[in-house]
Amino acid sequence: MFADRILETPLHAARFVSLIPFQRLEAIGKDRVEVWHSVQSFLSRGCGDSEDHAVLLCNLLLGFGLDA
């Protein structure tokens, strides 16, 4: 285990991502707006849709050496 990690285990990473609020972008007259945000943008906004959550979780799991 690395001493400088904030998230100690993959379970902690999954919990962290699950605590970020879900918010889907919608436009008038359309069901859904398809926008892919960078991880930095997603974290600074403090909310995102399912793709944002999935990308962040996969990046964190890859950081733990898991096959994501």
GROMACS .gro file of C-alpha atoms in nm:
model
   68
    1MET     CA    1   0.000   0.000   0.000
    2PHE     CA    2   0.125   0.348  -0.084
    3ALA     CA    3   0.157   0.588   0.208
    4ASP     CA    4   0.060   0.892  -0.001
    5ARG     CA    5  -0.281   0.765  -0.118
    6ILE     CA    6  -0.590   0.945   0.003
    7LEU     CA    7  -0.817   0.657  -0.098
    8GLU     CA    8  -0.673   0.345   0.064
    9THR     CA    9  -0.863   0.070  -0.118
   10PRO     CA   10  -1.070   0.019  -0.435
   11LEU     CA   11  -1.376   0.004  -0.208
   12HIS     CA   12  -1.295   0.351  -0.077
   13ALA     CA   13  -1.261   0.471  -0.437
   14ALA     CA   14  -1.603   0.329  -0.528
   15ARG     CA   15  -1.758   0.490  -0.222
   16PHE     CA   16  -1.599   0.826  -0.307
   17VAL     CA   17  -1.737   0.818  -0.662
   18SER     CA   18  -2.082   0.713  -0.537
   19LEU     CA   19  -2.099   1.020  -0.312
   20ILE     CA   20  -2.070   1.261  -0.606
   21PRO     CA   21  -2.424   1.370  -0.704
   22PHE     CA   22  -2.577   1.251  -1.031
   23GLN     CA   23  -2.697   1.521  -1.269
   24ARG     CA   24  -2.796   1.460  -1.630
   25LEU     CA   25  -2.769   1.751  -1.873
   26GLU     CA   26  -3.091   1.806  -2.064
   27ALA     CA   27  -3.175   2.052  -2.337
   28ILE     CA   28  -3.513   2.196  -2.426
   29GLY     CA   29  -3.679   1.971  -2.681
   30LYS     CA   30  -3.426   1.691  -2.637
   31ASP     CA   31  -3.418   1.401  -2.396
   32ARG     CA   32  -3.049   1.417  -2.321
   33VAL     CA   33  -2.737   1.614  -2.408
   34GLU     CA   34  -2.435   1.398  -2.482
   35VAL     CA   35  -2.133   1.574  -2.329
   36TRP     CA   36  -1.817   1.407  -2.204
   37HIS     CA   37  -1.641   1.614  -1.939
   38SER     CA   38  -1.279   1.584  -1.834
   39VAL     CA   39  -1.220   1.437  -1.490
   40GLN     CA   40  -1.103   1.778  -1.367
   41SER     CA   41  -1.420   1.944  -1.498
   42PHE     CA   42  -1.640   1.674  -1.344
   43LEU     CA   43  -1.475   1.709  -1.003
   44SER     CA   44  -1.485   2.090  -1.010
   45ARG     CA   45  -1.856   2.086  -1.106
   46GLY     CA   46  -1.924   1.848  -0.819
   47CYS     CA   47  -2.181   1.650  -1.017
   48GLY     CA   48  -2.212   1.458  -1.340
   49ASP     CA   49  -2.392   1.188  -1.533
   50SER     CA   50  -2.325   0.817  -1.548
   51GLU     CA   51  -2.041   0.846  -1.800
   52ASP     CA   52  -1.858   1.096  -1.578
   53HIS     CA   53  -1.889   0.865  -1.278
   54ALA     CA   54  -1.779   0.562  -1.481
   55VAL     CA   55  -1.468   0.732  -1.621
   56LEU     CA   56  -1.360   0.855  -1.277
   57LEU     CA   57  -1.413   0.514  -1.116
   58CYS     CA   58  -1.225   0.336  -1.395
   59ASN     CA   59  -0.932   0.576  -1.360
   60LEU     CA   60  -0.920   0.523  -0.985
   61LEU     CA   61  -0.939   0.143  -1.021
   62LEU     CA   62  -0.663   0.148  -1.282
   63GLY     CA   63  -0.456   0.342  -1.029
   64PHE     CA   64  -0.495   0.046  -0.792
   65GLY     CA   65  -0.366  -0.186  -1.065
   66LEU     CA   66  -0.704  -0.344  -1.133
   67ASP     CA   67  -0.835  -0.432  -1.479
   68ALA     CA   68  -1.107  -0.172  -1.527
   0.00000   0.00000   0.00000
